PDB file of C-alpha atoms and ligand atoms in Angstrom:
ATOM      1  CA  UNK A   1       7.880  18.506  16.312  1.00  0.00           C
ATOM      2  CA  UNK A   2       4.301  16.662  16.579  1.00  0.00           C
ATOM      3  CA  UNK A   3       4.458  13.356  17.638  1.00  0.00           C
ATOM      4  CA  UNK A   4       3.440  11.301  14.261  1.00  0.00           C
ATOM      5  CA  UNK A   5       0.341   8.991  15.136  1.00  0.00           C
ATOM      6  CA  UNK A   6       1.474   5.701  13.577  1.00  0.00           C
ATOM      7  CA  UNK A   7       0.175   3.408  16.130  1.00  0.00           C
ATOM      8  CA  UNK A   8      -3.359   3.388  14.196  1.00  0.00           C
ATOM      9  CA  UNK A   9      -1.860   2.020  11.330  1.00  0.00           C
ATOM     10  CA  UNK A  10      -0.477  -1.014  13.496  1.00  0.00           C
ATOM     11  CA  UNK A  11      -1.850  -3.937  15.414  1.00  0.00           C
ATOM     12  CA  UNK A  12       1.629  -4.864  17.575  1.00  0.00           C
ATOM     13  CA  UNK A  13       3.843  -3.862  14.832  1.00  0.00           C
ATOM     14  CA  UNK A  14       2.470  -5.435  12.620  1.00  0.00           C
ATOM     15  CA  UNK A  15      -0.320  -4.323   9.711  1.00  0.00           C
ATOM     16  CA  UNK A  16      -2.421  -5.399   6.703  1.00  0.00           C
ATOM     17  CA  UNK A  17      -4.265  -2.496   4.360  1.00  0.00           C
ATOM     18  CA  UNK A  18      -6.637  -2.482   1.908  1.00  0.00           C
ATOM     19  CA  UNK A  19      -6.075  -0.753  -1.557  1.00  0.00           C
ATOM     20  CA  UNK A  20      -8.649   0.549  -3.474  1.00  0.00           C
ATOM     21  CA  UNK A  21      -6.842   3.448  -5.819  1.00  0.00           C
ATOM     22  CA  UNK A  22      -6.475   1.344  -8.854  1.00  0.00           C
ATOM     23  CA  UNK A  23      -9.354   3.053 -10.342  1.00  0.00           C
ATOM     24  CA  UNK A  24      -7.679   5.848 -11.207  1.00  0.00           C
ATOM     25  CA  UNK A  25      -4.175   3.976 -11.966  1.00  0.00           C
ATOM     26  CA  UNK A  26      -5.143   0.875 -13.735  1.00  0.00           C
ATOM     27  CA  UNK A  27      -8.712   2.070 -14.473  1.00  0.00           C
ATOM     28  CA  UNK A  28     -12.184  -0.184 -14.628  1.00  0.00           C
ATOM     29  CA  UNK A  29     -10.705  -3.229 -16.091  1.00  0.00           C
ATOM     30  CA  UNK A  30      -9.841  -4.395 -12.648  1.00  0.00           C
ATOM     31  CA  UNK A  31     -13.115  -5.209 -11.730  1.00  0.00           C
ATOM     32  CA  UNK A  32     -16.339  -6.497 -11.633  1.00  0.00           C
ATOM     33  CA  UNK A  33     -19.860  -5.751 -10.936  1.00  0.00           C
ATOM     34  CA  UNK A  34     -18.805  -5.295  -7.318  1.00  0.00           C
ATOM     35  CA  UNK A  35     -15.749  -4.474  -6.220  1.00  0.00           C
ATOM     36  CA  UNK A  36     -16.386  -1.389  -9.023  1.00  0.00           C
ATOM     37  CA  UNK A  37     -18.837   0.233  -6.253  1.00  0.00           C
ATOM     38  CA  UNK A  38     -16.932   1.496  -3.341  1.00  0.00           C
ATOM     39  CA  UNK A  39     -19.848   1.102  -0.686  1.00  0.00           C
ATOM     40  CA  UNK A  40     -18.820  -2.827  -1.362  1.00  0.00           C
ATOM     41  CA  UNK A  41     -14.745  -2.027  -0.647  1.00  0.00           C
ATOM     42  CA  UNK A  42     -16.019   0.063   2.757  1.00  0.00           C
ATOM     43  CA  UNK A  43     -18.159  -3.071   3.979  1.00  0.00           C
ATOM     44  CA  UNK A  44     -15.031  -5.274   3.246  1.00  0.00           C
ATOM     45  CA  UNK A  45     -12.966  -2.704   5.143  1.00  0.00           C
ATOM     46  CA  UNK A  46     -15.250  -2.334   7.998  1.00  0.00           C
ATOM     47  CA  UNK A  47     -15.432  -6.435   7.870  1.00  0.00           C
ATOM     48  CA  UNK A  48     -12.447  -7.021   7.880  1.00  0.00           C
ATOM     49  CA  UNK A  49     -11.015  -4.482  10.244  1.00  0.00           C
ATOM     50  CA  UNK A  50      -8.128  -3.750   7.935  1.00  0.00           C
ATOM     51  CA  UNK A  51      -5.733  -1.373   9.335  1.00  0.00           C
ATOM     52  CA  UNK A  52      -5.690   1.240   7.021  1.00  0.00           C
ATOM     53  CA  UNK A  53      -8.245   1.961   3.954  1.00  0.00           C
ATOM     54  CA  UNK A  54      -6.011   3.401   0.838  1.00  0.00           C
ATOM     55  CA  UNK A  55      -8.415   6.047  -1.369  1.00  0.00           C
ATOM     56  CA  UNK A  56      -7.657   8.418  -3.377  1.00  0.00           C
ATOM     57  CA  UNK A  57      -9.766  11.735  -2.572  1.00  0.00           C
ATOM     58  CA  UNK A  58     -12.538  11.649  -4.717  1.00  0.00           C
ATOM     59  CA  UNK A  59     -13.688   8.291  -3.655  1.00  0.00           C
ATOM     60  CA  UNK A  60     -13.202   9.369   0.202  1.00  0.00           C
ATOM     61  CA  UNK A  61     -15.079  12.513  -0.273  1.00  0.00           C
ATOM     62  CA  UNK A  62     -18.313  11.552  -2.163  1.00  0.00           C
ATOM     63  CA  UNK A  63     -17.756   8.550  -0.132  1.00  0.00           C
ATOM     64  CA  UNK A  64     -17.761   9.986   3.361  1.00  0.00           C
ATOM     65  CA  UNK A  65     -20.719   9.928   4.907  1.00  0.00           C
ATOM     66  CA  UNK A  66     -20.483   5.941   4.082  1.00  0.00           C
ATOM     67  CA  UNK A  67     -17.285   5.227   5.393  1.00  0.00           C
ATOM     68  CA  UNK A  68     -16.414   3.167   8.301  1.00  0.00           C
ATOM     69  CA  UNK A  69     -15.542   4.748  11.403  1.00  0.00           C
ATOM     70  CA  UNK A  70     -12.717   2.532  13.201  1.00  0.00           C
ATOM     71  CA  UNK A  71     -11.426   2.060   9.824  1.00  0.00           C
ATOM     72  CA  UNK A  72      -7.728   4.196   9.300  1.00  0.00           C
ATOM     73  CA  UNK A  73      -7.548   6.436   6.422  1.00  0.00           C
ATOM     74  CA  UNK A  74      -4.913   6.940   4.104  1.00  0.00           C
ATOM     75  CA  UNK A  75      -5.087   9.361   1.144  1.00  0.00           C
ATOM     76  CA  UNK A  76      -3.238   8.762  -1.755  1.00  0.00           C
ATOM     77  CA  UNK A  77      -2.034  12.551  -2.637  1.00  0.00           C
ATOM     78  CA  UNK A  78      -0.283  11.378  -6.261  1.00  0.00           C
ATOM     79  CA  UNK A  79      -1.725   8.973  -9.104  1.00  0.00           C
ATOM     80  CA  UNK A  80      -1.820   8.819 -12.792  1.00  0.00           C
ATOM     81  CA  UNK A  81      -3.845   6.916 -15.348  1.00  0.00           C
ATOM     82  CA  UNK A  82      -2.082   4.352 -17.621  1.00  0.00           C
ATOM     83  CA  UNK A  83      -2.935   5.916 -20.523  1.00  0.00           C
ATOM     84  CA  UNK A  84      -0.457   7.932 -21.257  1.00  0.00           C
ATOM     85  CA  UNK A  85       2.897   5.922 -21.285  1.00  0.00           C
ATOM     86  CA  UNK A  86       6.040   8.689 -21.625  1.00  0.00           C
ATOM     87  CA  UNK A  87       7.544   9.103 -18.236  1.00  0.00           C
ATOM     88  CA  UNK A  88       6.911   7.699 -15.085  1.00  0.00           C
ATOM     89  CA  UNK A  89       5.452  10.419 -12.724  1.00  0.00           C
ATOM     90  CA  UNK A  90       2.424  10.679 -10.378  1.00  0.00           C
ATOM     91  CA  UNK A  91       1.423  14.467  -9.438  1.00  0.00           C
ATOM     92  CA  UNK A  92       0.316  15.558  -6.257  1.00  0.00           C
ATOM     93  CA  UNK A  93      -3.632  15.600  -6.984  1.00  0.00           C
ATOM     94  CA  UNK A  94      -4.498  16.416  -3.035  1.00  0.00           C
ATOM     95  CA  UNK A  95      -3.591  18.577  -0.344  1.00  0.00           C
ATOM     96  CA  UNK A  96      -2.444  17.748   3.085  1.00  0.00           C
ATOM     97  CA  UNK A  97      -5.001  19.594   4.039  1.00  0.00           C
ATOM     98  CA  UNK A  98      -7.471  18.592   2.173  1.00  0.00           C
ATOM     99  CA  UNK A  99      -6.546  14.719   3.732  1.00  0.00           C
ATOM    100  CA  UNK A 100      -6.741  16.253   6.698  1.00  0.00           C
ATOM    101  CA  UNK A 101     -10.129  17.471   6.385  1.00  0.00           C
ATOM    102  CA  UNK A 102     -11.129  14.242   4.886  1.00  0.00           C
ATOM    103  CA  UNK A 103     -10.308  12.148   8.128  1.00  0.00           C
ATOM    104  CA  UNK A 104      -7.016  10.876   7.258  1.00  0.00           C
ATOM    105  CA  UNK A 105      -4.693   9.223   9.263  1.00  0.00           C
ATOM    106  CA  UNK A 106      -2.054   8.955   6.869  1.00  0.00           C
ATOM    107  CA  UNK A 107      -1.259   9.958   3.772  1.00  0.00           C
ATOM    108  CA  UNK A 108       0.845   8.089   0.887  1.00  0.00           C
ATOM    109  CA  UNK A 109       2.533   8.944  -2.389  1.00  0.00           C
ATOM    110  CA  UNK A 110       3.949   7.300  -5.187  1.00  0.00           C
ATOM    111  CA  UNK A 111       7.949   7.783  -5.536  1.00  0.00           C
ATOM    112  CA  UNK A 112       8.911   6.375  -9.485  1.00  0.00           C
ATOM    113  CA  UNK A 113      12.673   6.019  -7.880  1.00  0.00           C
ATOM    114  CA  UNK A 114      15.298   6.303 -10.886  1.00  0.00           C
ATOM    115  CA  UNK A 115      12.217   8.078 -13.597  1.00  0.00           C
ATOM    116  CA  UNK A 116      14.466  10.956 -15.238  1.00  0.00           C
ATOM    117  CA  UNK A 117      11.945  12.968 -13.200  1.00  0.00           C
ATOM    118  CA  UNK A 118      13.145  12.047 -10.389  1.00  0.00           C
ATOM    119  CA  UNK A 119      14.223  15.023  -8.792  1.00  0.00           C
ATOM    120  CA  UNK A 120      10.854  17.037  -9.848  1.00  0.00           C
ATOM    121  CA  UNK A 121       8.949  13.712  -7.354  1.00  0.00           C
ATOM    122  CA  UNK A 122      11.533  14.062  -4.649  1.00  0.00           C
ATOM    123  CA  UNK A 123      10.948  17.719  -4.473  1.00  0.00           C
ATOM    124  CA  UNK A 124       7.316  17.101  -4.240  1.00  0.00           C
ATOM    125  CA  UNK A 125       7.501  14.549  -2.042  1.00  0.00           C
ATOM    126  CA  UNK A 126      10.083  16.877   0.724  1.00  0.00           C
ATOM    127  CA  UNK A 127       7.688  19.083   0.879  1.00  0.00           C
ATOM    128  CA  UNK A 128       4.663  16.852   1.650  1.00  0.00           C
ATOM    129  CA  UNK A 129       6.423  14.896   3.958  1.00  0.00           C
ATOM    130  CA  UNK A 130       6.956  18.307   6.102  1.00  0.00           C
ATOM    131  CA  UNK A 131       3.801  19.279   5.718  1.00  0.00           C
ATOM    132  CA  UNK A 132       2.025  16.042   6.802  1.00  0.00           C
ATOM    133  CA  UNK A 133       4.461  15.552  10.249  1.00  0.00           C
ATOM    134  CA  UNK A 134       2.934  19.074  11.051  1.00  0.00           C
ATOM    135  CA  UNK A 135      -0.136  17.549  11.464  1.00  0.00           C
ATOM    136  CA  UNK A 136       1.222  14.489  12.907  1.00  0.00           C
ATOM    137  CA  UNK A 137      -0.131  12.364  10.196  1.00  0.00           C
ATOM    138  CA  UNK A 138       2.745   9.478   8.931  1.00  0.00           C
ATOM    139  CA  UNK A 139       3.805   9.122   5.319  1.00  0.00           C
ATOM    140  CA  UNK A 140       3.535   5.718   3.619  1.00  0.00           C
ATOM    141  CA  UNK A 141       5.769   6.240   0.062  1.00  0.00           C
ATOM    142  CA  UNK A 142       5.042   3.599  -2.419  1.00  0.00           C
ATOM    143  CA  UNK A 143       9.038   3.224  -3.684  1.00  0.00           C
ATOM    144  CA  UNK A 144       8.346   2.167  -6.891  1.00  0.00           C
ATOM    145  CA  UNK A 145      11.861   1.561  -9.250  1.00  0.00           C
ATOM    146  CA  UNK A 146      10.844   2.324 -12.778  1.00  0.00           C
ATOM    147  CA  UNK A 147      11.140   4.099 -16.103  1.00  0.00           C
ATOM    148  CA  UNK A 148      14.161   3.473 -18.737  1.00  0.00           C
ATOM    149  CA  UNK A 149      17.056   4.005 -16.391  1.00  0.00           C
ATOM    150  CA  UNK A 150      16.099   0.760 -14.260  1.00  0.00           C
ATOM    151  CA  UNK A 151      17.042  -2.353 -15.632  1.00  0.00           C
ATOM    152  CA  UNK A 152      15.357  -4.712 -13.738  1.00  0.00           C
ATOM    153  CA  UNK A 153      12.576  -3.608 -10.794  1.00  0.00           C
ATOM    154  CA  UNK A 154      12.530  -6.355  -8.596  1.00  0.00           C
ATOM    155  CA  UNK A 155      16.753  -6.490  -8.161  1.00  0.00           C
ATOM    156  CA  UNK A 156      17.750  -6.877  -4.585  1.00  0.00           C
ATOM    157  CA  UNK A 157      19.684  -3.890  -5.460  1.00  0.00           C
ATOM    158  CA  UNK A 158      17.321  -1.737  -6.763  1.00  0.00           C
ATOM    159  CA  UNK A 159      14.945  -2.306  -3.850  1.00  0.00           C
ATOM    160  CA  UNK A 160      17.063  -1.649  -1.265  1.00  0.00           C
ATOM    161  CA  UNK A 161      18.289   1.515  -2.763  1.00  0.00           C
ATOM    162  CA  UNK A 162      14.660   2.896  -3.053  1.00  0.00           C
ATOM    163  CA  UNK A 163      13.884   0.889   0.749  1.00  0.00           C
ATOM    164  CA  UNK A 164      16.606   3.387   2.005  1.00  0.00           C
ATOM    165  CA  UNK A 165      15.757   6.443  -0.212  1.00  0.00           C
ATOM    166  CA  UNK A 166      12.443   6.038   1.596  1.00  0.00           C
ATOM    167  CA  UNK A 167      14.330   6.780   5.036  1.00  0.00           C
ATOM    168  CA  UNK A 168      16.271   9.250   3.957  1.00  0.00           C
ATOM    169  CA  UNK A 169      13.328  11.104   2.674  1.00  0.00           C
ATOM    170  CA  UNK A 170      11.589  10.967   6.253  1.00  0.00           C
ATOM    171  CA  UNK A 171       8.338   8.221   5.246  1.00  0.00           C
ATOM    172  CA  UNK A 172       6.758   6.760   8.622  1.00  0.00           C
ATOM    173  CA  UNK A 173       6.526   3.234   6.127  1.00  0.00           C
ATOM    174  CA  UNK A 174       7.301   2.199   2.356  1.00  0.00           C
ATOM    175  CA  UNK A 175       4.998   0.378  -0.099  1.00  0.00           C
ATOM    176  CA  UNK A 176       7.054  -1.851  -1.903  1.00  0.00           C
ATOM    177  CA  UNK A 177       7.248  -4.712  -4.374  1.00  0.00           C
ATOM    178  CA  UNK A 178       8.111  -8.314  -3.463  1.00  0.00           C
ATOM    179  CA  UNK A 179      11.139  -9.638  -5.626  1.00  0.00           C
ATOM    180  CA  UNK A 180      10.362 -13.510  -4.628  1.00  0.00           C
ATOM    181  CA  UNK A 181      13.938 -14.035  -2.594  1.00  0.00           C
ATOM    182  CA  UNK A 182      13.111 -13.782   1.068  1.00  0.00           C
ATOM    183  CA  UNK A 183      16.345 -14.115   2.138  1.00  0.00           C
ATOM    184  CA  UNK A 184      17.816 -11.152   0.111  1.00  0.00           C
ATOM    185  CA  UNK A 185      14.770  -9.590   1.297  1.00  0.00           C
ATOM    186  CA  UNK A 186      15.822  -9.280   4.630  1.00  0.00           C
ATOM    187  CA  UNK A 187      18.667  -6.643   3.357  1.00  0.00           C
ATOM    188  CA  UNK A 188      16.311  -4.743   1.868  1.00  0.00           C
ATOM    189  CA  UNK A 189      13.928  -4.429   5.100  1.00  0.00           C
ATOM    190  CA  UNK A 190      17.330  -3.326   6.541  1.00  0.00           C
ATOM    191  CA  UNK A 191      18.000  -0.814   4.531  1.00  0.00           C
ATOM    192  CA  UNK A 192      14.403   0.576   5.723  1.00  0.00           C
ATOM    193  CA  UNK A 193      16.073   1.464   8.863  1.00  0.00           C
ATOM    194  CA  UNK A 194      13.632   1.695  11.599  1.00  0.00           C
ATOM    195  CA  UNK A 195      10.855   2.704   8.509  1.00  0.00           C
ATOM    196  CA  UNK A 196       8.738  -0.079   7.996  1.00  0.00           C
ATOM    197  CA  UNK A 197       8.040  -1.677   5.100  1.00  0.00           C
ATOM    198  CA  UNK A 198       4.998  -2.923   4.017  1.00  0.00           C
ATOM    199  CA  UNK A 199       4.481  -5.456   0.797  1.00  0.00           C
ATOM    200  CA  UNK A 200       2.003  -4.907  -2.439  1.00  0.00           C
ATOM    201  CA  UNK A 201      -0.713  -7.889  -2.753  1.00  0.00           C
ATOM    202  CA  UNK A 202      -0.485  -7.260  -6.822  1.00  0.00           C
ATOM    203  CA  UNK A 203      -1.760  -9.133  -9.385  1.00  0.00           C
ATOM    204  CA  UNK A 204      -4.480 -11.023  -8.372  1.00  0.00           C
ATOM    205  CA  UNK A 205      -3.260 -15.002  -8.009  1.00  0.00           C
ATOM    206  CA  UNK A 206      -4.880 -17.273  -9.522  1.00  0.00           C
ATOM    207  CA  UNK A 207      -3.890 -20.276  -6.767  1.00  0.00           C
ATOM    208  CA  UNK A 208      -5.359 -19.025  -3.334  1.00  0.00           C
ATOM    209  CA  UNK A 209      -2.782 -21.764  -1.519  1.00  0.00           C
ATOM    210  CA  UNK A 210       0.048 -20.007  -3.705  1.00  0.00           C
ATOM    211  CA  UNK A 211      -0.349 -16.659  -2.419  1.00  0.00           C
ATOM    212  CA  UNK A 212      -0.948 -17.566   1.225  1.00  0.00           C
ATOM    213  CA  UNK A 213       2.194 -19.174   0.476  1.00  0.00           C
ATOM    214  CA  UNK A 214       4.185 -16.221  -0.817  1.00  0.00           C
ATOM    215  CA  UNK A 215       2.563 -14.037   2.199  1.00  0.00           C
ATOM    216  CA  UNK A 216       4.185 -16.418   4.755  1.00  0.00           C
ATOM    217  CA  UNK A 217       7.358 -16.183   2.805  1.00  0.00           C
ATOM    218  CA  UNK A 218       7.103 -12.393   3.128  1.00  0.00           C
ATOM    219  CA  UNK A 219       6.796 -12.545   6.772  1.00  0.00           C
ATOM    220  CA  UNK A 220       9.613 -14.347   7.549  1.00  0.00           C
ATOM    221  CA  UNK A 221      11.470 -11.074   5.553  1.00  0.00           C
ATOM    222  CA  UNK A 222      11.247  -9.001   8.557  1.00  0.00           C
ATOM    223  CA  UNK A 223       8.587  -7.011   6.794  1.00  0.00           C
ATOM    224  CA  UNK A 224       5.790  -5.023   9.068  1.00  0.00           C
ATOM    225  CA  UNK A 225       2.866  -6.409   6.501  1.00  0.00           C
ATOM    226  CA  UNK A 226       0.997  -5.981   3.279  1.00  0.00           C
ATOM    227  CA  UNK A 227      -0.972  -3.539   1.751  1.00  0.00           C
ATOM    228  CA  UNK A 228      -3.105  -5.168  -0.706  1.00  0.00           C
ATOM    229  CA  UNK A 229      -6.020  -4.597  -3.255  1.00  0.00           C
ATOM    230  CA  UNK A 230      -6.819  -6.904  -5.840  1.00  0.00           C
ATOM    231  CA  UNK A 231      -6.029 -10.024  -4.261  1.00  0.00           C
ATOM    232  CA  UNK A 232      -8.947  -9.405  -1.468  1.00  0.00           C
ATOM    233  CA  UNK A 233     -11.335  -7.645  -3.701  1.00  0.00           C
ATOM    234  CA  UNK A 234     -11.123  -9.567  -6.530  1.00  0.00           C
ATOM    235  CA  UNK A 235     -11.358 -12.828  -4.435  1.00  0.00           C
ATOM    236  CA  UNK A 236     -14.813 -14.315  -4.393  1.00  0.00           C
ATOM    237  CA  UNK A 237     -14.741 -14.431  -0.628  1.00  0.00           C
ATOM    238  CA  UNK A 238     -12.429 -11.422  -0.206  1.00  0.00           C
ATOM    239  CA  UNK A 239     -13.568 -11.510   3.495  1.00  0.00           C
ATOM    240  CA  UNK A 240     -12.538 -14.997   4.075  1.00  0.00           C
ATOM    241  CA  UNK A 241      -8.829 -14.462   2.179  1.00  0.00           C
ATOM    242  CA  UNK A 242      -8.299 -11.229   4.605  1.00  0.00           C
ATOM    243  CA  UNK A 243      -9.059 -13.541   7.517  1.00  0.00           C
ATOM    244  CA  UNK A 244      -6.278 -15.746   6.064  1.00  0.00           C
ATOM    245  CA  UNK A 245      -3.798 -13.062   5.869  1.00  0.00           C
ATOM    246  CA  UNK A 246      -4.355 -11.792   9.047  1.00  0.00           C
ATOM    247  CA  UNK A 247      -3.547 -15.309  10.475  1.00  0.00           C
ATOM    248  CA  UNK A 248      -0.422 -15.245   9.200  1.00  0.00           C
ATOM    249  CA  UNK A 249       0.479 -11.612   9.622  1.00  0.00           C
ATOM    250  CA  UNK A 250      -0.793 -11.294  12.836  1.00  0.00           C
ATOM    251  CA  UNK A 251      -0.725 -14.765  14.332  1.00  0.00           C
ATOM    252  CA  UNK A 252       2.221 -16.465  12.390  1.00  0.00           C
ATOM    253  CA  UNK A 253      -0.111 -19.218  10.995  1.00  0.00           C
ATOM    254  CA  UNK A 254       1.581 -21.415   8.790  1.00  0.00           C
ATOM    255  CA  UNK A 255      -0.199 -20.364   5.235  1.00  0.00           C
ATOM    256  CA  UNK A 256      -1.514 -24.257   4.912  1.00  0.00           C
ATOM    257  CA  UNK A 257      -3.139 -23.242   8.588  1.00  0.00           C
ATOM    258  CA  UNK A 258      -4.646 -19.721   6.791  1.00  0.00           C
ATOM    259  CA  UNK A 259      -5.512 -22.011   4.222  1.00  0.00           C
ATOM    260  CA  UNK A 260      -8.535 -23.617   6.627  1.00  0.00           C
ATOM    261  CA  UNK A 261     -10.240 -19.908   6.054  1.00  0.00           C
ATOM    262  CA  UNK A 262     -10.828 -20.614   2.274  1.00  0.00           C
ATOM    263  CA  UNK A 263     -11.921 -24.353   2.370  1.00  0.00           C
TER     264      UNK A 263
HETATM  265  P1  FBP B   1      -2.306  -4.501  -5.266  1.00  0.00           P
HETATM  266  O1  FBP B   1      -2.404  -5.005  -4.009  1.00  0.00           O
HETATM  267  O2  FBP B   1      -3.684  -4.419  -6.147  1.00  0.00           O
HETATM  268  O3  FBP B   1      -1.556  -4.891  -6.174  1.00  0.00           O
HETATM  269  O4  FBP B   1      -2.364  -2.722  -5.025  1.00  0.00           O
HETATM  270  C1  FBP B   1      -1.321  -2.359  -4.853  1.00  0.00           C
HETATM  271  C2  FBP B   1      -0.382  -0.897  -5.208  1.00  0.00           C
HETATM  272  O5  FBP B   1       0.018  -0.288  -5.172  1.00  0.00           O
HETATM  273  C3  FBP B   1      -1.727   0.173  -5.699  1.00  0.00           C
HETATM  274  O6  FBP B   1      -1.802   0.482  -4.444  1.00  0.00           O
HETATM  275  C4  FBP B   1      -1.527   1.048  -6.768  1.00  0.00           C
HETATM  276  O7  FBP B   1      -2.898   1.280  -7.382  1.00  0.00           O
HETATM  277  C5  FBP B   1      -0.748  -0.425  -8.056  1.00  0.00           C
HETATM  278  O8  FBP B   1      -0.959  -1.121  -7.128  1.00  0.00           O
HETATM  279  C6  FBP B   1      -0.205   0.346  -8.927  1.00  0.00           C
HETATM  280  O9  FBP B   1       0.670  -0.977  -9.262  1.00  0.00           O
HETATM  281  P2  FBP B   1       1.428  -0.513 -10.791  1.00  0.00           P
HETATM  282  O10 FBP B   1       1.909   0.511 -10.445  1.00  0.00           O
HETATM  283  O11 FBP B   1       2.340  -1.851 -10.546  1.00  0.00           O
HETATM  284  O12 FBP B   1       0.257  -0.634 -11.854  1.00  0.00           O
END
């Protein structure tokens, strides 16, 4: 079996990734005149020295020439728009081979855990996880409980189950939502075993201090870090927010100290 090259995504076992797949998932409603332009994001990724930039294959392919060489590329292999609101499912749109051709350092895939279409989702993931590992590529599973069988997407029990399933399926990293319960979240992280947990940023927070306080709390739960999109590139000073988060994630700074970067 090939060695999985996960080290590029980590700094001392911690990570801060930049997510920019929202153009497909949510549409231009997330964007303004600056961040609608992928080149704006590539610049932030490079200057912010992120541990990875998450893109759909189209952006990676079309903006290939401008891609910052030193920033690991994470290609999201599946995705969906938010127009058809039937079953939560996102089919594979990019092959592992295509991701490799594009220079990917890792691949990602959203598992709508609990969806009525879960059997197909898990089957598709199972195949691409093997293909990616055959290339030595780490696999990141977005473990999002969703659909009519999921009573509460953020309950500790469903998130713990989701984290465990990510590990059982061979994900190297699971990307999960945070449920504002640091004590219970430690159990969720434990359920993932040696699979690393990273937390999604979520909707743009209206208060920087609150967002940094939450990041600090998140880092007490044992997760490896965060994969943030809107809270960075919708921020009026994206790089300042990135550096503030890095202080917390990599240097164990307090939220108050990190806040100085934003003042
Ligand atoms: P944000 O940090 O902007 O929340 O991005 C994280 C992310 O997982 C993206 O990768 C993805 O596009 C989006 O959230 C999907 O979130 P949802 O399914 O809740 O709309």
